[in-house]
Amino acid sequence: MQILKSFNDVSLVVDNLSGTLGLVPTMGCLHAGHLSLIKQARMQNDFVAVSIFVNPIQFESEKDAHEYPRNFESDIAMLESENVDFVFIPDIGEVFPYGYQTYVTVTEISRVLEGSRRPGHMRGVATIVTKLLIVFRPDSIYCGQKDGQQSILIKRLVKDLRIPVDVQVCPTVRDSDGLALSSRNIYLSAKERKSSLLLYSSLCSVQDAFRDGIKNSHILRNIIANVLTNDSLLETVYISIADFDTLEELDQVCNKALCSIAVKVGSVVLIDNIILEEVLNE
Ligand code: PAF
């Protein structure tokens, strides 16, 4: 595995590649969720590149970025064992050198959900992903359904800027009890972790109701709210049922919707989502 530290290193490699390239952007502290993206990229491409960069401009404060968990040695060991070809680990000065002033904003999609809770977050994500796509020129980029809004944003920006890359969204990886894997789960106490299981069970209740024919979003949102209010350790931040491409809130689910929630548990806000989609009978 080749370790690349600068954009020039990346360009030298990419200019001489013959074969398809899959890119998995990450902020490190890798877990089984990331590994599922890497495995998918490995299956579908001749070459796989992973970036590890704790992107300061997608955090609300320098402190938050600084405190984001890091586990460099175990990350490298994991990437080696997954036969990753290239890992890009730039420092902040390489990505945002002195004088940097260019940002990418996907306007509407960035205003809602995580975007309204974390101002600047989506702009930070759109900017770093665009920079990575420009330098790596991959055939496919891999994102997780766990960050549903982020995946929708990346699809929009690729379409709007006509960047020739296929956006592959891989299913959310969960622990055996249903909790979606996240680097933030390490901050949960045993009690908080137990309460957090209600996130997925609330989403499963909505999925069941939807399959039973309930399409009214207000009723569906209430099903989640009722499950979450059962536990005093959980504080609901938002419950959304929104159009799958635009993230506009829906009154009625007609085609495909993203049902997403954010819940504060102790010091952590956890997010999770499911896709609501009519299954057409043949
Ligand atoms: O999902 C993440 O880890 C980050 O938002 C990403 C896509 C690597 C951009 O920094």
mmCIF file of C-alpha atoms and ligand atoms in Angstrom:
data_model
loop_
_atom_site.group_PDB
_atom_site.id
_atom_site.type_symbol
_atom_site.label_atom_id
_atom_site.label_comp_id
_atom_site.label_asym_id
_atom_site.label_seq_id
_atom_site.Cartn_x
_atom_site.Cartn_y
_atom_site.Cartn_z
ATOM 1 C CA MET A 1 0.000 0.000 0.000
ATOM 2 C CA GLN A 2 1.355 3.375 -1.020
ATOM 3 C CA ILE A 3 0.990 6.253 1.416
ATOM 4 C CA LEU A 4 0.386 9.580 -0.361
ATOM 5 C CA LYS A 5 0.730 12.857 1.503
ATOM 6 C CA SER A 6 0.327 15.552 -1.111
ATOM 7 C CA PHE A 7 -1.975 16.307 -4.042
ATOM 8 C CA ASN A 8 1.098 16.065 -6.277
ATOM 9 C CA ASP A 9 1.738 12.514 -5.024
ATOM 10 C CA VAL A 10 -1.860 11.660 -5.914
ATOM 11 C CA SER A 11 -1.625 13.194 -9.390
ATOM 12 C CA LEU A 12 1.567 11.264 -10.150
ATOM 13 C CA VAL A 13 -0.132 7.994 -9.220
ATOM 14 C CA VAL A 14 -3.439 8.726 -10.944
ATOM 15 C CA ASP A 15 -1.771 9.891 -14.182
ATOM 16 C CA ASN A 16 -0.099 6.500 -14.517
ATOM 17 C CA LEU A 17 -2.980 4.205 -13.581
ATOM 18 C CA SER A 18 -4.429 1.816 -16.086
ATOM 19 C CA GLY A 19 -7.633 0.392 -14.738
ATOM 20 C CA THR A 20 -10.618 1.577 -12.735
ATOM 21 C CA LEU A 21 -10.212 3.452 -9.467
ATOM 22 C CA GLY A 22 -12.597 3.436 -6.514
ATOM 23 C CA LEU A 23 -12.272 6.182 -3.891
ATOM 24 C CA VAL A 24 -13.438 5.856 -0.281
ATOM 25 C CA PRO A 25 -13.224 9.215 1.521
ATOM 26 C CA THR A 26 -13.005 8.926 5.333
ATOM 27 C CA MET A 27 -11.974 10.850 8.406
ATOM 28 C CA GLY A 28 -10.210 7.781 9.809
ATOM 29 C CA CYS A 29 -10.949 5.922 13.040
ATOM 30 C CA LEU A 30 -12.131 3.184 10.733
ATOM 31 C CA HIS A 31 -14.770 0.633 11.714
ATOM 32 C CA ALA A 32 -16.730 -2.132 10.020
ATOM 33 C CA GLY A 33 -18.930 0.475 8.298
ATOM 34 C CA HIS A 34 -15.917 1.909 6.470
ATOM 35 C CA LEU A 35 -14.648 -1.587 5.742
ATOM 36 C CA SER A 36 -17.890 -2.447 3.952
ATOM 37 C CA LEU A 37 -17.308 0.543 1.621
ATOM 38 C CA ILE A 38 -13.714 -0.514 1.035
ATOM 39 C CA LYS A 39 -14.715 -4.124 0.328
ATOM 40 C CA GLN A 40 -17.316 -2.939 -2.170
ATOM 41 C CA ALA A 41 -14.730 -0.673 -3.831
ATOM 42 C CA ARG A 42 -12.261 -3.582 -3.899
ATOM 43 C CA MET A 43 -14.802 -5.837 -5.619
ATOM 44 C CA GLN A 44 -15.687 -3.299 -8.274
ATOM 45 C CA ASN A 45 -12.321 -1.731 -9.177
ATOM 46 C CA ASP A 46 -8.779 -2.493 -10.251
ATOM 47 C CA PHE A 47 -7.434 0.056 -7.753
ATOM 48 C CA VAL A 48 -8.751 1.320 -4.428
ATOM 49 C CA ALA A 49 -7.781 4.582 -2.753
ATOM 50 C CA VAL A 50 -8.850 5.634 0.747
ATOM 51 C CA SER A 51 -8.425 9.167 2.060
ATOM 52 C CA ILE A 52 -8.031 9.875 5.755
ATOM 53 C CA PHE A 53 -8.475 13.531 6.581
ATOM 54 C CA VAL A 54 -10.226 15.037 9.588
ATOM 55 C CA ASN A 55 -11.664 17.913 7.616
ATOM 56 C CA PRO A 56 -11.626 20.978 9.896
ATOM 57 C CA ILE A 57 -14.129 22.981 7.831
ATOM 58 C CA GLN A 58 -16.949 20.502 8.396
ATOM 59 C CA PHE A 59 -16.808 20.922 12.176
ATOM 60 C CA GLU A 60 -18.487 23.737 14.086
ATOM 61 C CA SER A 61 -15.351 24.586 16.021
ATOM 62 C CA GLU A 62 -11.631 23.880 16.024
ATOM 63 C CA LYS A 63 -12.138 22.134 19.351
ATOM 64 C CA ASP A 64 -14.640 19.661 17.825
ATOM 65 C CA ALA A 65 -12.256 18.881 14.975
ATOM 66 C CA HIS A 66 -9.396 18.489 17.408
ATOM 67 C CA GLU A 67 -11.396 16.125 19.623
ATOM 68 C CA TYR A 68 -12.582 13.914 16.748
ATOM 69 C CA PRO A 69 -11.294 10.391 17.499
ATOM 70 C CA ARG A 70 -8.133 9.325 15.682
ATOM 71 C CA ASN A 71 -6.588 5.875 15.424
ATOM 72 C CA PHE A 72 -3.932 6.147 12.770
ATOM 73 C CA GLU A 73 -1.975 2.931 13.391
ATOM 74 C CA SER A 74 -4.988 0.660 13.515
ATOM 75 C CA ASP A 75 -6.431 2.438 10.418
ATOM 76 C CA ILE A 76 -3.290 1.697 8.415
ATOM 77 C CA ALA A 77 -3.265 -1.939 9.571
ATOM 78 C CA MET A 78 -6.920 -2.334 8.530
ATOM 79 C CA LEU A 79 -6.301 -0.783 5.111
ATOM 80 C CA GLU A 80 -3.289 -3.061 4.560
ATOM 81 C CA SER A 81 -5.378 -6.109 5.348
ATOM 82 C CA GLU A 82 -8.097 -4.987 2.922
ATOM 83 C CA ASN A 83 -5.505 -4.731 0.119
ATOM 84 C CA VAL A 84 -6.061 -1.041 -0.394
ATOM 85 C CA ASP A 85 -3.642 0.318 -3.017
ATOM 86 C CA PHE A 86 -3.336 3.948 -1.924
ATOM 87 C CA VAL A 87 -4.032 5.861 1.244
ATOM 88 C CA PHE A 88 -4.056 9.643 1.056
ATOM 89 C CA ILE A 89 -3.210 11.316 4.362
ATOM 90 C CA PRO A 90 -2.646 15.011 3.744
ATOM 91 C CA ASP A 91 -2.069 17.517 6.499
ATOM 92 C CA ILE A 92 -4.313 20.542 6.917
ATOM 93 C CA GLY A 93 -1.836 22.912 5.232
ATOM 94 C CA GLU A 94 -1.810 20.733 2.123
ATOM 95 C CA VAL A 95 -5.595 20.833 1.747
ATOM 96 C CA PHE A 96 -6.241 24.381 2.974
ATOM 97 C CA PRO A 97 -3.001 26.319 2.516
ATOM 98 C CA TYR A 98 -2.607 29.914 3.658
ATOM 99 C CA GLY A 99 -4.871 32.149 1.576
ATOM 100 C CA TYR A 100 -7.379 29.402 0.735
ATOM 101 C CA GLN A 101 -10.821 30.847 -0.052
ATOM 102 C CA THR A 102 -12.779 28.581 -2.372
ATOM 103 C CA TYR A 103 -15.770 26.563 -1.125
ATOM 104 C CA VAL A 104 -18.516 24.467 -2.691
ATOM 105 C CA THR A 105 -22.122 24.900 -1.552
ATOM 106 C CA VAL A 106 -25.029 22.683 -2.521
ATOM 107 C CA THR A 107 -27.653 25.214 -1.546
ATOM 108 C CA GLU A 108 -31.002 23.619 -0.646
ATOM 109 C CA ILE A 109 -29.834 20.195 0.497
ATOM 110 C CA SER A 110 -27.334 21.847 2.860
ATOM 111 C CA ARG A 111 -29.965 23.903 4.658
ATOM 112 C CA VAL A 112 -31.910 21.056 6.272
ATOM 113 C CA LEU A 113 -31.336 18.260 8.817
ATOM 114 C CA GLU A 114 -27.636 18.009 9.683
ATOM 115 C CA GLY A 115 -27.102 21.241 7.756
ATOM 116 C CA SER A 116 -29.462 23.229 9.967
ATOM 117 C CA ARG A 117 -28.121 21.619 13.128
ATOM 118 C CA ARG A 118 -24.473 22.101 12.112
ATOM 119 C CA PRO A 119 -24.041 25.329 10.112
ATOM 120 C CA GLY A 120 -21.216 25.056 7.591
ATOM 121 C CA HIS A 121 -21.028 21.288 7.896
ATOM 122 C CA MET A 122 -22.444 20.437 4.491
ATOM 123 C CA ARG A 123 -20.370 23.132 2.779
ATOM 124 C CA GLY A 124 -17.301 21.588 4.406
ATOM 125 C CA VAL A 125 -18.233 18.136 3.152
ATOM 126 C CA ALA A 126 -19.069 19.360 -0.371
ATOM 127 C CA THR A 127 -15.764 21.250 -0.574
ATOM 128 C CA ILE A 128 -13.495 18.412 0.524
ATOM 129 C CA VAL A 129 -15.318 15.820 -1.581
ATOM 130 C CA THR A 130 -15.040 18.050 -4.659
ATOM 131 C CA LYS A 131 -11.308 18.558 -4.055
ATOM 132 C CA LEU A 132 -10.810 14.797 -3.692
ATOM 133 C CA LEU A 133 -12.822 14.060 -6.842
ATOM 134 C CA ILE A 134 -10.834 16.595 -8.862
ATOM 135 C CA VAL A 135 -7.470 15.176 -7.887
ATOM 136 C CA PHE A 136 -8.303 11.439 -7.798
ATOM 137 C CA ARG A 137 -10.612 11.399 -10.859
ATOM 138 C CA PRO A 138 -12.037 8.072 -9.627
ATOM 139 C CA ASP A 139 -14.507 5.949 -11.579
ATOM 140 C CA SER A 140 -16.595 5.471 -8.428
ATOM 141 C CA ILE A 141 -16.841 7.104 -5.028
ATOM 142 C CA TYR A 142 -18.220 5.093 -2.099
ATOM 143 C CA CYS A 143 -20.408 6.550 0.671
ATOM 144 C CA GLY A 144 -22.497 5.011 3.416
ATOM 145 C CA GLN A 145 -26.289 5.185 3.653
ATOM 146 C CA LYS A 146 -25.768 5.929 7.372
ATOM 147 C CA ASP A 147 -24.959 9.519 6.360
ATOM 148 C CA GLY A 148 -28.028 9.676 4.144
ATOM 149 C CA GLN A 149 -28.020 13.440 3.641
ATOM 150 C CA GLN A 150 -24.319 13.421 2.780
ATOM 151 C CA SER A 151 -24.871 10.781 0.093
ATOM 152 C CA ILE A 152 -27.746 12.772 -1.407
ATOM 153 C CA LEU A 153 -25.599 15.921 -1.348
ATOM 154 C CA ILE A 154 -22.706 14.149 -3.102
ATOM 155 C CA LYS A 155 -25.046 12.813 -5.789
ATOM 156 C CA ARG A 156 -26.406 16.339 -6.331
ATOM 157 C CA LEU A 157 -22.985 18.002 -6.541
ATOM 158 C CA VAL A 158 -21.653 15.401 -8.968
ATOM 159 C CA LYS A 159 -24.714 15.907 -11.158
ATOM 160 C CA ASP A 160 -24.668 19.718 -10.990
ATOM 161 C CA LEU A 161 -20.930 20.041 -11.649
ATOM 162 C CA ARG A 162 -20.995 17.210 -14.223
ATOM 163 C CA ILE A 163 -18.186 15.354 -12.474
ATOM 164 C CA PRO A 164 -17.851 12.007 -14.274
ATOM 165 C CA VAL A 165 -18.003 9.635 -11.309
ATOM 166 C CA ASP A 166 -20.427 6.967 -10.205
ATOM 167 C CA VAL A 167 -21.711 7.521 -6.637
ATOM 168 C CA GLN A 168 -22.129 4.190 -4.874
ATOM 169 C CA VAL A 169 -24.140 4.296 -1.668
ATOM 170 C CA CYS A 170 -23.600 1.213 0.506
ATOM 171 C CA PRO A 171 -26.055 -0.036 3.158
ATOM 172 C CA THR A 172 -25.712 1.023 6.803
ATOM 173 C CA VAL A 173 -23.711 -1.470 8.863
ATOM 174 C CA ARG A 174 -25.233 -2.218 12.268
ATOM 175 C CA ASP A 175 -24.139 -4.030 15.387
ATOM 176 C CA SER A 176 -26.049 -7.270 16.001
ATOM 177 C CA ASP A 177 -28.470 -5.342 18.267
ATOM 178 C CA GLY A 178 -29.290 -2.836 15.479
ATOM 179 C CA LEU A 179 -27.200 0.186 16.508
ATOM 180 C CA ALA A 180 -25.728 1.818 13.396
ATOM 181 C CA LEU A 181 -21.920 1.846 13.546
ATOM 182 C CA SER A 182 -20.441 5.305 14.080
ATOM 183 C CA SER A 183 -17.111 6.627 15.299
ATOM 184 C CA ARG A 184 -19.142 8.508 17.921
ATOM 185 C CA ASN A 185 -20.562 5.356 19.567
ATOM 186 C CA ILE A 186 -17.407 5.106 21.702
ATOM 187 C CA TYR A 187 -18.659 8.105 23.711
ATOM 188 C CA LEU A 188 -21.812 6.282 24.875
ATOM 189 C CA SER A 189 -21.997 4.833 28.382
ATOM 190 C CA ALA A 190 -23.439 1.307 28.683
ATOM 191 C CA LYS A 191 -26.801 2.776 29.757
ATOM 192 C CA GLU A 192 -26.839 5.324 26.924
ATOM 193 C CA ARG A 193 -25.911 2.649 24.416
ATOM 194 C CA LYS A 194 -28.873 0.563 25.549
ATOM 195 C CA SER A 195 -31.219 3.543 25.159
ATOM 196 C CA SER A 196 -29.759 4.225 21.697
ATOM 197 C CA LEU A 197 -31.210 0.951 20.446
ATOM 198 C CA LEU A 198 -34.572 2.734 20.322
ATOM 199 C CA LEU A 199 -33.359 4.744 17.324
ATOM 200 C CA TYR A 200 -33.343 1.731 15.056
ATOM 201 C CA SER A 201 -36.439 0.196 16.609
ATOM 202 C CA SER A 202 -38.342 3.448 15.991
ATOM 203 C CA LEU A 203 -37.247 3.346 12.334
ATOM 204 C CA CYS A 204 -38.293 -0.306 12.068
ATOM 205 C CA SER A 205 -41.749 0.584 13.455
ATOM 206 C CA VAL A 206 -42.092 3.197 10.730
ATOM 207 C CA GLN A 207 -40.974 0.740 8.072
ATOM 208 C CA ASP A 208 -43.654 -1.721 9.285
ATOM 209 C CA ALA A 209 -46.353 0.968 9.315
ATOM 210 C CA PHE A 210 -45.338 2.082 5.814
ATOM 211 C CA ARG A 211 -45.512 -1.499 4.549
ATOM 212 C CA ASP A 212 -48.951 -1.753 6.149
ATOM 213 C CA GLY A 213 -50.060 1.105 3.920
ATOM 214 C CA ILE A 214 -49.585 4.251 6.064
ATOM 215 C CA LYS A 215 -48.230 6.942 3.735
ATOM 216 C CA ASN A 216 -49.116 10.049 5.754
ATOM 217 C CA SER A 217 -45.834 11.545 6.989
ATOM 218 C CA HIS A 218 -47.354 13.145 10.077
ATOM 219 C CA ILE A 219 -48.560 9.775 11.285
ATOM 220 C CA LEU A 220 -45.229 8.171 10.420
ATOM 221 C CA ARG A 221 -43.249 10.901 12.250
ATOM 222 C CA ASN A 222 -45.478 10.432 15.306
ATOM 223 C CA ILE A 223 -44.735 6.725 15.409
ATOM 224 C CA ILE A 224 -41.039 7.568 15.829
ATOM 225 C CA ALA A 225 -41.710 10.361 18.335
ATOM 226 C CA ASN A 226 -43.760 7.995 20.501
ATOM 227 C CA VAL A 227 -41.018 5.372 20.600
ATOM 228 C CA LEU A 228 -38.292 7.921 21.401
ATOM 229 C CA THR A 229 -40.179 9.718 24.179
ATOM 230 C CA ASN A 230 -40.323 6.436 26.089
ATOM 231 C CA ASP A 231 -36.746 6.914 27.247
ATOM 232 C CA SER A 232 -35.643 9.886 29.333
ATOM 233 C CA LEU A 233 -32.030 9.550 28.179
ATOM 234 C CA LEU A 234 -33.070 10.382 24.609
ATOM 235 C CA GLU A 235 -33.713 13.904 23.364
ATOM 236 C CA THR A 236 -35.110 14.089 19.846
ATOM 237 C CA VAL A 237 -33.354 16.654 17.644
ATOM 238 C CA TYR A 238 -35.316 16.038 14.442
ATOM 239 C CA ILE A 239 -37.543 13.488 12.767
ATOM 240 C CA SER A 240 -37.750 13.907 9.028
ATOM 241 C CA ILE A 241 -39.552 12.230 6.179
ATOM 242 C CA ALA A 242 -38.254 13.876 3.064
ATOM 243 C CA ASP A 243 -38.012 13.447 -0.681
ATOM 244 C CA PHE A 244 -35.177 11.081 -1.523
ATOM 245 C CA ASP A 245 -33.496 13.419 -4.046
ATOM 246 C CA THR A 246 -34.231 16.931 -2.764
ATOM 247 C CA LEU A 247 -34.765 16.344 0.982
ATOM 248 C CA GLU A 248 -37.911 18.478 0.921
ATOM 249 C CA GLU A 249 -40.209 17.457 3.766
ATOM 250 C CA LEU A 250 -43.204 15.449 2.556
ATOM 251 C CA ASP A 251 -46.830 15.354 3.669
ATOM 252 C CA GLN A 252 -47.377 12.071 1.948
ATOM 253 C CA VAL A 253 -44.842 9.451 0.836
ATOM 254 C CA CYS A 254 -45.479 8.780 -2.828
ATOM 255 C CA ASN A 255 -42.346 7.258 -4.325
ATOM 256 C CA LYS A 256 -39.130 7.085 -2.366
ATOM 257 C CA ALA A 257 -38.454 8.939 0.879
ATOM 258 C CA LEU A 258 -35.623 9.230 3.352
ATOM 259 C CA CYS A 259 -36.820 8.838 6.902
ATOM 260 C CA SER A 260 -34.062 10.239 9.113
ATOM 261 C CA ILE A 261 -33.668 11.047 12.780
ATOM 262 C CA ALA A 262 -31.145 12.760 15.020
ATOM 263 C CA VAL A 263 -31.245 12.060 18.732
ATOM 264 C CA LYS A 264 -29.135 13.457 21.550
ATOM 265 C CA VAL A 265 -27.919 10.742 23.901
ATOM 266 C CA GLY A 266 -25.735 12.078 26.689
ATOM 267 C CA SER A 267 -23.101 14.254 25.039
ATOM 268 C CA VAL A 268 -23.526 12.715 21.593
ATOM 269 C CA VAL A 269 -25.990 13.303 18.780
ATOM 270 C CA LEU A 270 -26.640 10.050 16.913
ATOM 271 C CA ILE A 271 -28.153 9.966 13.451
ATOM 272 C CA ASP A 272 -29.823 7.098 11.647
ATOM 273 C CA ASN A 273 -32.177 6.629 8.720
ATOM 274 C CA ILE A 274 -34.108 4.192 6.575
ATOM 275 C CA ILE A 275 -35.415 4.410 3.039
ATOM 276 C CA LEU A 276 -39.162 4.208 2.561
ATOM 277 C CA GLU A 277 -39.967 2.907 -0.878
ATOM 278 C CA GLU A 278 -43.032 1.419 -2.503
ATOM 279 C CA VAL A 279 -42.300 -2.144 -3.591
ATOM 280 C CA LEU A 280 -43.964 -2.639 -6.931
ATOM 281 C CA ASN A 281 -45.608 -6.012 -7.385
ATOM 282 C CA GLU A 282 -44.619 -7.695 -10.633
HETATM 283 O O1 PAF B 1 -18.349 10.889 6.135
HETATM 284 C C1 PAF B 1 -17.206 11.332 6.385
HETATM 285 O O2 PAF B 1 -16.391 10.672 7.038
HETATM 286 C C2 PAF B 1 -16.840 12.721 5.892
HETATM 287 O O3 PAF B 1 -17.916 13.581 5.944
HETATM 288 C C3 PAF B 1 -16.181 12.729 4.513
HETATM 289 C C4 PAF B 1 -17.125 12.270 3.413
HETATM 290 C C5 PAF B 1 -14.950 11.853 4.520
HETATM 291 C C6 PAF B 1 -15.741 14.160 4.161
HETATM 292 O O4 PAF B 1 -14.838 14.648 5.088
#
